[in-house]
Every structure is written in C-alpha cells, then in structure tokens.
Amino acid sequence: MSRSIISTDKAPAAIGPYSQAVQAGNTVYFSGQIPLDPATGNLIEGDIAAQTRRVFDNLTAVAEAAGGSLAKIVRVGIYVTDLANFATVNQVMAEYFQAPFPARSTIEVSGLPKAAQVEVDAVMVLD
C-alpha cells in the first residue's frame, strides 16, 4: 500500500523526525499536535482552554490539507499533564466536534514537548 505525506504551513512544522500526517489508503493518521503557533513555532501563551483551541485549530489545518475535516475524524487521543483539566478539554472539544463524536481516549502524562499542557493525535477516514 502506498503512503502519502500530508503537510501544511497552516499547522506547525514537525519538531522531530515525523510527518504532520500520513495517508494510507483512505485513512489519515495524524501525529500529535501541541499548541504551537504555526507562524512562529512557539508554544502559545494561555490557559488549558487556549492551548486546547490551538491544538484543534492545528488539527483542522492538517485535516483540510488531507482533503478532509474534523467531521471525518473517527478517533482522537488526548494527552494532558493534569487530568483536573479534563472538563475544560471536553468543553473545548465540543466547540470543534458534533455528534456523532469520534472514539476517544484521554491519558494523563508526566510531560509533553515544550512544556505544553495538552497534545492531541487523531485518525481520519476519507470517503
């Protein structure tokens, strides 16, 4: 099966040896997005809500570059440095997704790149 690399300057460039997303067949696998400003590559300032919005904005840009949208995402993985932020992350996610919602896991981790508070990866299926 062939793979296509998905890349856009509307989302932050990869900060390591990985692609923003990879398409295999009609499935797109997103690398984790942290709340980086695509223009500067710097972590945005703000609380967990602001950081989560930036992450979903970045994921939206990658989804669009792949020819899809958040509505086509079937699975989301969320990584937070403090599960006390779970409710806030849920509220922000509800701003970006509508029912039927994707499958999801939320995991607390001890740290994320650049001291981010949240990271999200995803899987999208294109028609």
Coordinates of C-alpha atoms in Angstrom, one line a residue:
M1 CA 0.0 0.0 0.0
S2 CA 1.3 3.4 -0.9
R3 CA 1.6 6.3 1.6
S4 CA 1.2 10.0 1.1
I5 CA 2.7 12.5 3.4
I6 CA 0.4 15.3 4.5
S7 CA 1.9 18.7 5.2
T8 CA 0.7 22.3 5.5
D9 CA 2.2 25.5 6.6
K10 CA -1.1 26.3 8.3
A11 CA -0.1 24.0 11.1
P12 CA 3.3 23.8 13.0
A13 CA 6.1 22.1 11.3
A14 CA 7.2 18.8 12.8
I15 CA 9.8 19.3 15.6
G16 CA 11.3 15.9 15.1
P17 CA 11.6 13.0 12.6
Y18 CA 7.9 12.6 11.8
S19 CA 5.3 14.0 9.4
Q20 CA 2.2 16.1 10.3
A21 CA 0.1 13.2 9.0
V22 CA 0.4 10.2 6.7
Q23 CA -2.4 8.9 4.5
A24 CA -2.5 5.1 3.7
G25 CA -5.5 4.3 1.5
N26 CA -8.4 6.3 2.7
T27 CA -7.1 6.5 6.3
V28 CA -5.1 9.5 7.6
Y29 CA -3.0 9.1 10.7
F30 CA -2.2 12.4 12.4
S31 CA 0.8 13.0 14.5
G32 CA 0.3 14.6 17.9
Q33 CA -0.3 18.3 17.8
I34 CA 0.7 20.5 20.7
P35 CA -0.4 24.2 21.0
L36 CA 2.3 25.7 18.8
D37 CA 1.7 28.8 16.7
P38 CA 2.2 27.8 13.1
A39 CA 3.8 31.1 12.2
T40 CA 6.4 31.1 14.9
G41 CA 6.7 27.5 16.1
N42 CA 6.5 28.7 19.6
L43 CA 4.1 27.5 22.3
I44 CA 1.2 29.8 22.6
E45 CA 0.6 31.6 25.9
G46 CA -2.7 30.9 27.7
D47 CA -4.6 28.5 29.9
I48 CA -5.6 25.0 29.1
A49 CA -8.6 26.2 27.1
A50 CA -6.5 28.4 24.9
Q51 CA -3.9 25.7 24.4
T52 CA -6.6 23.1 23.5
R53 CA -8.2 25.5 21.0
R54 CA -4.8 26.0 19.3
V55 CA -4.3 22.2 19.1
F56 CA -7.7 21.7 17.5
D57 CA -7.0 24.6 15.1
N58 CA -3.8 22.9 14.1
L59 CA -5.6 19.5 13.6
T60 CA -8.2 21.3 11.5
A61 CA -5.5 22.7 9.2
V62 CA -3.9 19.2 8.8
A63 CA -7.3 17.6 8.1
E64 CA -8.1 20.2 5.5
A65 CA -4.6 19.7 3.9
A66 CA -5.5 16.0 3.6
G67 CA -8.8 16.8 1.9
G68 CA -11.0 16.2 5.0
S69 CA -12.3 17.9 8.0
L70 CA -12.8 17.3 11.7
A71 CA -16.1 15.7 10.9
K72 CA -14.2 12.9 9.2
I73 CA -12.1 12.1 12.3
V74 CA -13.0 8.7 13.8
R75 CA -10.6 8.6 16.7
V76 CA -8.9 11.1 18.9
G77 CA -6.2 10.6 21.5
I78 CA -5.8 13.3 24.1
Y79 CA -2.8 13.6 26.4
V80 CA -2.9 16.1 29.3
T81 CA -0.4 16.9 32.0
D82 CA -3.2 17.3 34.6
L83 CA -6.5 15.3 34.5
A84 CA -8.0 18.1 36.5
N85 CA -8.3 19.9 33.1
F86 CA -10.5 17.1 31.7
A87 CA -13.7 19.1 31.9
T88 CA -12.2 22.1 30.2
V89 CA -10.7 20.0 27.4
N90 CA -14.2 18.4 26.9
Q91 CA -15.8 21.8 26.7
V92 CA -13.3 23.0 24.0
M93 CA -13.6 19.7 22.1
A94 CA -17.4 20.2 21.9
E95 CA -16.7 23.5 20.2
Y96 CA -15.0 21.7 17.3
F97 CA -16.9 18.3 17.0
Q98 CA -20.5 17.5 16.7
A99 CA -22.4 14.2 17.3
P100 CA -21.7 11.6 16.4
F101 CA -18.4 12.2 18.2
P102 CA -15.2 10.2 17.4
A103 CA -14.0 7.5 19.6
R104 CA -11.5 8.9 22.2
S105 CA -9.0 8.2 24.9
T106 CA -7.7 10.7 27.4
I107 CA -4.5 10.0 29.2
E108 CA -2.6 11.9 31.9
V109 CA 1.1 12.1 31.1
S110 CA 4.0 13.5 33.2
G111 CA 5.2 15.9 30.5
L112 CA 4.8 17.0 26.9
P113 CA 7.2 18.6 24.4
K114 CA 7.9 22.3 25.0
A115 CA 6.0 22.1 28.4
A116 CA 2.6 22.0 26.6
Q117 CA -0.4 21.1 28.8
V118 CA -2.2 19.2 26.0
E119 CA -1.4 17.1 22.9
V120 CA -3.9 15.5 20.6
D121 CA -3.5 12.9 17.8
A122 CA -6.2 11.5 15.6
V123 CA -7.2 9.1 12.8
M124 CA -9.4 10.3 9.9
V125 CA -11.2 8.2 7.3
L126 CA -11.9 9.9 3.9
D127 CA -14.8 8.9 1.7

